[in-house]
GROMACS .gro file of C-alpha atoms in nm:
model
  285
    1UNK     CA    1  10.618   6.620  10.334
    2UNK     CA    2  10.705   6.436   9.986
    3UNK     CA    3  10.617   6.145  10.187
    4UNK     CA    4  10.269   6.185  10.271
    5UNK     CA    5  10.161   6.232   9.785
    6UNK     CA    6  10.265   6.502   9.529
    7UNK     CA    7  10.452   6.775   9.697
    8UNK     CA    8  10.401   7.127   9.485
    9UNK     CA    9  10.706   7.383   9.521
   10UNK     CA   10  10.642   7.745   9.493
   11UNK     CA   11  10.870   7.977   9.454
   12UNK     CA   12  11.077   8.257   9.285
   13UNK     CA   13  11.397   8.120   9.173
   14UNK     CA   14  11.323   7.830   8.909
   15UNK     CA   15  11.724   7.692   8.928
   16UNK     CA   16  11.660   7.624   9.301
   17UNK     CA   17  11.300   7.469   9.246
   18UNK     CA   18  11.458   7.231   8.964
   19UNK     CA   19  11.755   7.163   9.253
   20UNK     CA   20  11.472   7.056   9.534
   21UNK     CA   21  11.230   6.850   9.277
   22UNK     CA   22  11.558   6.649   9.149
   23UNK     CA   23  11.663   6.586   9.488
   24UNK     CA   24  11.322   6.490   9.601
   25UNK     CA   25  11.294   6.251   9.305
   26UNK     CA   26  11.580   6.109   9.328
   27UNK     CA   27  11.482   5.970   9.697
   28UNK     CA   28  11.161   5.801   9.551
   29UNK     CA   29  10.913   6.104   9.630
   30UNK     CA   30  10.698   6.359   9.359
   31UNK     CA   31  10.707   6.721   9.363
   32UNK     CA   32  10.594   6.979   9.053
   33UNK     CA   33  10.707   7.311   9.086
   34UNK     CA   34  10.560   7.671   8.999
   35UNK     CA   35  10.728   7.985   8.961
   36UNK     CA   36  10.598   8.237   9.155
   37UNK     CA   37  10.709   8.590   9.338
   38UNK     CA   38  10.450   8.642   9.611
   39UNK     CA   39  10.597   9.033   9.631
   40UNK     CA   40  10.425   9.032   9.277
   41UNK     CA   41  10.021   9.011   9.248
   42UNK     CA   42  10.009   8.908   8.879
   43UNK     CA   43  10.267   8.602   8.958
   44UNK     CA   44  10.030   8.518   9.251
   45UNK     CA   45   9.728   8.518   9.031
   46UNK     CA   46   9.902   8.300   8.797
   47UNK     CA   47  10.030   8.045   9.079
   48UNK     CA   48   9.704   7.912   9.106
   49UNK     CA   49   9.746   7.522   9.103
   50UNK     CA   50   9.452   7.220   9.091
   51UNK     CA   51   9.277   7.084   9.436
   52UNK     CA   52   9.546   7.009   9.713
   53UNK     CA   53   9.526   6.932  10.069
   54UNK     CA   54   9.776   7.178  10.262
   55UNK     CA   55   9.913   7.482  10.189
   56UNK     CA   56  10.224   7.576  10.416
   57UNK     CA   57  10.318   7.960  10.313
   58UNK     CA   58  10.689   8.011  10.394
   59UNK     CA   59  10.755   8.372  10.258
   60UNK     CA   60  10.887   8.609  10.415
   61UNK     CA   61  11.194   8.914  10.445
   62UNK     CA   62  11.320   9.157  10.641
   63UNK     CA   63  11.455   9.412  10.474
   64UNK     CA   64  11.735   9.690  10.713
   65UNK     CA   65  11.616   9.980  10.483
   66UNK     CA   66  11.365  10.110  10.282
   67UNK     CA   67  11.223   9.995   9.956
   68UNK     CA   68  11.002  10.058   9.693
   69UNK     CA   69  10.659   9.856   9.635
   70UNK     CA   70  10.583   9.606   9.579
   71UNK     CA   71  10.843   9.500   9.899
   72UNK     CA   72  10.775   9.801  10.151
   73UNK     CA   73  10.648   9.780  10.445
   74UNK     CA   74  10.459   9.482  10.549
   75UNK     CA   75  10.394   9.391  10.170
   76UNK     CA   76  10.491   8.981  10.190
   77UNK     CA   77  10.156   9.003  10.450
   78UNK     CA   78   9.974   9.108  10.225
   79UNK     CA   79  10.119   8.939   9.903
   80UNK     CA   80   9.973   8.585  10.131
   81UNK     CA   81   9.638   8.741  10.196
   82UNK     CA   82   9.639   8.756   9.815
   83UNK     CA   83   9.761   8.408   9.743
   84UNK     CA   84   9.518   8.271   9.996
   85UNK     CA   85   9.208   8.464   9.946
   86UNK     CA   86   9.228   8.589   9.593
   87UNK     CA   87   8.846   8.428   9.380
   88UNK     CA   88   9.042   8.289   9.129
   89UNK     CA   89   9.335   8.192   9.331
   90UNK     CA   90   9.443   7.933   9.630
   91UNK     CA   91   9.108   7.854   9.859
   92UNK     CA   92   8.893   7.753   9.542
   93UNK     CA   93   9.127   7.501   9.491
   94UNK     CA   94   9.169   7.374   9.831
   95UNK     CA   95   9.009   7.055   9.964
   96UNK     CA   96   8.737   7.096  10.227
   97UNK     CA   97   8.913   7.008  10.576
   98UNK     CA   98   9.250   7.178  10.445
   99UNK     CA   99   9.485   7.319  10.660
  100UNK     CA  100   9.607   7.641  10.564
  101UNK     CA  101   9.968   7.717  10.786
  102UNK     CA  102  10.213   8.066  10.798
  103UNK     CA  103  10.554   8.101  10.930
  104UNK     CA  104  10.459   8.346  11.206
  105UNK     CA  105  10.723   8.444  11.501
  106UNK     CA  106  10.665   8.540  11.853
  107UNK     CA  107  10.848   8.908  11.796
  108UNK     CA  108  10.520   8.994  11.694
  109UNK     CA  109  10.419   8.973  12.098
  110UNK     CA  110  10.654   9.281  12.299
  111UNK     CA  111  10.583   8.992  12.598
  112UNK     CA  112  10.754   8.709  12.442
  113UNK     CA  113  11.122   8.627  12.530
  114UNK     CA  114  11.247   8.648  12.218
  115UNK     CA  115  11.125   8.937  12.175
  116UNK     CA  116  11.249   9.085  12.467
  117UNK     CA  117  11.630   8.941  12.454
  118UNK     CA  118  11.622   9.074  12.133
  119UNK     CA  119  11.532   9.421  12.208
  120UNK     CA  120  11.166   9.411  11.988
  121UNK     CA  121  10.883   9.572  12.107
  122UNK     CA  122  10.615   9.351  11.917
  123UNK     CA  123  10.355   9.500  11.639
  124UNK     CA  124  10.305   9.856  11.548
  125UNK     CA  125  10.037   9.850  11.291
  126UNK     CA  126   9.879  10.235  11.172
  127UNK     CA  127   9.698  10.110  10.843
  128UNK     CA  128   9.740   9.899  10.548
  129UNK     CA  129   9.844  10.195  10.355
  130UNK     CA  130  10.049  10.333  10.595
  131UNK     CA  131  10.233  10.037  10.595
  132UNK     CA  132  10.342  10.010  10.257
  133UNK     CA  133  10.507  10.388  10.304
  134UNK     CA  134  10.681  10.238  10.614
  135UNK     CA  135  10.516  10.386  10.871
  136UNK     CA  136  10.411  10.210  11.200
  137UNK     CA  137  10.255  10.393  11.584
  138UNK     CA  138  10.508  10.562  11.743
  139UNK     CA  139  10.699  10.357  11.997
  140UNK     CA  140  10.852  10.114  11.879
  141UNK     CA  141  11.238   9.986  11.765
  142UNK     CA  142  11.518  10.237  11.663
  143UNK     CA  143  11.666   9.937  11.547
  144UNK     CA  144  11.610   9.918  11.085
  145UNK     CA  145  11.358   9.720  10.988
  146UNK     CA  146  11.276   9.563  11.333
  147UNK     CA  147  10.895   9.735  11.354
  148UNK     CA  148  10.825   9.608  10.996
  149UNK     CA  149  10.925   9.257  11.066
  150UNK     CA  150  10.741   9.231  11.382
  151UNK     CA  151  10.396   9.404  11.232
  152UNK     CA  152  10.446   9.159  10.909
  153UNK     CA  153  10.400   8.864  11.158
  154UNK     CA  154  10.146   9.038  11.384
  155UNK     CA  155   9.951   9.124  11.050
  156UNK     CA  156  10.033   8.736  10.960
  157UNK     CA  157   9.886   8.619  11.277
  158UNK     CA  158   9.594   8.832  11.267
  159UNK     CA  159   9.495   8.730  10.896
  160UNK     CA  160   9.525   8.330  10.977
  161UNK     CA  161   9.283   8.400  11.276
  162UNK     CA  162   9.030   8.571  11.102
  163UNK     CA  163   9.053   8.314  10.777
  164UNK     CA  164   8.982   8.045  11.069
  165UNK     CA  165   8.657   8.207  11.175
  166UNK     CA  166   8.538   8.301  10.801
  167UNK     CA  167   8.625   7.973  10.626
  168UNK     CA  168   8.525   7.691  10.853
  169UNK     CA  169   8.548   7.460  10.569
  170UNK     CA  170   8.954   7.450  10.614
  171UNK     CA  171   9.189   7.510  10.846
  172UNK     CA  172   9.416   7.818  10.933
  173UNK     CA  173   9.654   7.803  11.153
  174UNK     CA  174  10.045   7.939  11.217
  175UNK     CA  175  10.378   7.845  11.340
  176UNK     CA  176  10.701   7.993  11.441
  177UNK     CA  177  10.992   7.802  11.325
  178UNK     CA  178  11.232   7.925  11.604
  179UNK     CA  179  11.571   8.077  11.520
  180UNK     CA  180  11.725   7.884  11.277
  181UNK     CA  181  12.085   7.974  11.132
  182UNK     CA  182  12.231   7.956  10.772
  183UNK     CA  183  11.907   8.042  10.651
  184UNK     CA  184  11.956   8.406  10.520
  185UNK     CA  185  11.857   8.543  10.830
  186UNK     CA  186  11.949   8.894  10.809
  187UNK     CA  187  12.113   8.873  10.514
  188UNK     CA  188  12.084   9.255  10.388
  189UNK     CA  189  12.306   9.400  10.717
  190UNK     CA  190  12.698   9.409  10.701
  191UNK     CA  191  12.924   9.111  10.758
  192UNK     CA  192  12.906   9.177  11.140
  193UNK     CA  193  12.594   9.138  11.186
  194UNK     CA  194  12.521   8.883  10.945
  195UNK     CA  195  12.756   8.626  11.147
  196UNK     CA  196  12.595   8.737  11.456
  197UNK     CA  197  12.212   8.615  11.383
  198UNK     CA  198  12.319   8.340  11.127
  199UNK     CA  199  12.612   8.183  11.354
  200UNK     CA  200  12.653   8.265  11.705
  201UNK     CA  201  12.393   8.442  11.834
  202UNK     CA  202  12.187   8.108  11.819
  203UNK     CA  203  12.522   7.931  12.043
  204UNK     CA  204  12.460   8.195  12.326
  205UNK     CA  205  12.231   8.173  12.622
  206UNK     CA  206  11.951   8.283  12.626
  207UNK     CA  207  11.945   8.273  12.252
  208UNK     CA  208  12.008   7.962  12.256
  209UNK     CA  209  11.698   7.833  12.388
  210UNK     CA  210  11.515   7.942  12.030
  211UNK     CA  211  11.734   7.765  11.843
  212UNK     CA  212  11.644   7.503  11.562
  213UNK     CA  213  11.722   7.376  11.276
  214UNK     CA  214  11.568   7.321  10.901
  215UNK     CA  215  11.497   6.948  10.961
  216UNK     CA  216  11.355   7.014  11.311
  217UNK     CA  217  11.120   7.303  11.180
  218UNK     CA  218  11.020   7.077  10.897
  219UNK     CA  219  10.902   6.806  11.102
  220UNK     CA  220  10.701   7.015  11.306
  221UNK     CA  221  10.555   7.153  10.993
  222UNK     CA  222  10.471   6.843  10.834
  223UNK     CA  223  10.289   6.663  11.154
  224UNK     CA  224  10.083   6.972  11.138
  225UNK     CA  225  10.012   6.993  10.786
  226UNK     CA  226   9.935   6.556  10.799
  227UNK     CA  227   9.735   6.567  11.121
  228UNK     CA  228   9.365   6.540  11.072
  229UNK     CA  229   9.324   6.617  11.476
  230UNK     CA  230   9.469   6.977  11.422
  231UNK     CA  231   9.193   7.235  11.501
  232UNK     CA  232   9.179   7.552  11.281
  233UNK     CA  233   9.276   7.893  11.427
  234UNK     CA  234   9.557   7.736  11.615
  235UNK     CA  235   9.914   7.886  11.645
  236UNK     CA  236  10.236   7.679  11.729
  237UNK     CA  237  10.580   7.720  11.880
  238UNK     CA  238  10.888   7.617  11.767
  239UNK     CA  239  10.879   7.295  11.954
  240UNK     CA  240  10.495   7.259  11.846
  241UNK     CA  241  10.319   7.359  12.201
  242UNK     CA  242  10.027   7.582  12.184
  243UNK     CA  243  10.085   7.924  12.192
  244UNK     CA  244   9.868   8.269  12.215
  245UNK     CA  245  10.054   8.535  12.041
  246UNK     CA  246   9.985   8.919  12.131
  247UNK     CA  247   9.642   9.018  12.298
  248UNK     CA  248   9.669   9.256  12.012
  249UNK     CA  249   9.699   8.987  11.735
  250UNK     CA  250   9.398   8.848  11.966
  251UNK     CA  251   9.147   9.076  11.908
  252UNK     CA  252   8.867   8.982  11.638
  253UNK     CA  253   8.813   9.350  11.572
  254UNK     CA  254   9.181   9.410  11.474
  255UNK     CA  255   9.166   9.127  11.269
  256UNK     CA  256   8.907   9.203  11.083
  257UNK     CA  257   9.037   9.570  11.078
  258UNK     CA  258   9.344   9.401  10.916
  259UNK     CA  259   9.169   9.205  10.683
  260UNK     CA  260   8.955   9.462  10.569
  261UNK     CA  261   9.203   9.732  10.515
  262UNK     CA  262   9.459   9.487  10.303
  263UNK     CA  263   9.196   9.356  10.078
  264UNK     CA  264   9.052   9.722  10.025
  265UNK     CA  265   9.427   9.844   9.938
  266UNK     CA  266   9.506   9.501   9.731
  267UNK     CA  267   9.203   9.601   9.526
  268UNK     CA  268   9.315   9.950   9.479
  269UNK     CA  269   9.608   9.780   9.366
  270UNK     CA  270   9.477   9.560   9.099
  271UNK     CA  271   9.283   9.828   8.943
  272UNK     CA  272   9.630  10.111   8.957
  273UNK     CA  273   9.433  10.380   9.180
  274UNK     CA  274   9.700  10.393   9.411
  275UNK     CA  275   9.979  10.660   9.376
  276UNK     CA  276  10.204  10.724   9.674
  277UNK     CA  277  10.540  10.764   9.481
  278UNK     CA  278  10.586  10.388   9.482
  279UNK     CA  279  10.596  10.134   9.208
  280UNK     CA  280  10.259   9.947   9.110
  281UNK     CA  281  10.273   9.587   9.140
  282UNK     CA  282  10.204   9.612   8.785
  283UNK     CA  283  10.329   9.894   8.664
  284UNK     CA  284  10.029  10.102   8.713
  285UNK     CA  285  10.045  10.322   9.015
   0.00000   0.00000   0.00000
């Protein structure tokens, strides 16, 4: 991406950003970098940065137990509805024609192969609010964490769809990087498990198939994010084909239900009216 002008890093940990702007520098290209913890609405609303081009959201966790707010539930979602759609924060600043892209996955879709060979059974969305006490429609996963990670990206999905159709100034569209190891990928289970999704899991058929790499999901990212051709409200595969997603994720009226139900509960939120036994993003609630 440094390739194409100034490259603007965003994220939590400022010894890693300093690491990645160095490095970038030191091969010739230009990156700034802002601090920011998109589980936190005050460090979104102070992320805002000057006009750019693209905007290529990355966040993301899946957490194997419960946790308090600002991380519960399907909060990163909602943390990138903020980041995007926020008055004072991200679109303003955008340039018309834009493109907008989130790291979605296909567990979001129970008719997916990957999520079938992995035992998911796609999106399980009850409510905003329900979401951010952990609870989904019955159905789904026994397995920890698995319904929350899949409605995060359905929810993901859903919101880039519906920015498409609101905003056709810029572009909004998604991609699912594959299964890439060494990445952190289920970093909160035990040992066991770690080495099974971040080594070899991805070795094994029919895993296998899904597998990619950092470099390979970054050049699929950046053709997107440089490609003037690229229509809006489009969503990608790991090896950049066109893909649907769930008929679910499909449906205007759940995304706008989506849409509408975050940004009423993100404004609840900002103004501390919410009290379900979890922490405030501020403090507040």
């Amino acid at each position: 991406m440094v390739k194409h002008g100034t490259l603007i890093l965003v994220g939590r940990n400022r010894e890693k950003l300093h690491k990645l702007q160095t490095d970038l520098e030191a091969k010739g290209g230009y990156a700034v970098f802002v601090v920011c913890d998109l589980s936190d609405l005050a460090s979104v609303q102070r992320a805002a940065v000057e006009p750019i081009v693209g905007l290529h959201n990355n966040a993301g966790i899946s957490p194997l137990r419960p946790e308090k707010m600002p991380r519960a539930g399907i909060w990163p979602c909602h943390q990138l509805f903020r980041a995007v759609r926020a008055d004072r924060g991200t679109v303003p600043h955008l340039t018309d024609g834009a493109i907008v892209t989130f790291i979605a996955s296909a567990v979001e879709d129970p008719e997916r192969k990957p999520a079938k060979i992995l035992g998911m059974k796609g999106g399980w969305y009850l409510s905003a609010e329900a979401s951010v006490r952990g609870e989904w429609l019955q159905g789904g996963s026994s397995m920890p964490g698995v319904d929350a990670y899949a409605t995060s990206k359905q929810c993901l999905l859903a919101a880039a769809l519906k920015f498409a159709r609101e905003t056709p100034r810029l572009r909004f569209d998604a991609i699912e990087p594959g299964i890439i190891p060494a990445t952190g990928l289920a970093r909160d289970a035990n040992i066991v498990v770690r080495f099974l999704f971040s080594q070899l899991m991805t070795l094994l058929p029919p895993f296998s198939k899904f597998r990619s790499t950092p470099e390979r999901a970054a050049r699929i990212v950046t053709n997107i994010l440089t490609d003037p051709s690229v229509k809006t409200g489009v969503y990608f595969d790991e090896k950049g084909q066109l893909v649907l997603g769930s008929e679910q994720m499909r449906d205007p009226a759940f995304q706008d239900r989506v849409a509408a139900e975050t940004r009423a509960l993100l404004s609840r939120f900002r103004h501390g009216n919410v009290h379900h036994g979890y922490d405030d993003p501020r403090g507040e609630g």
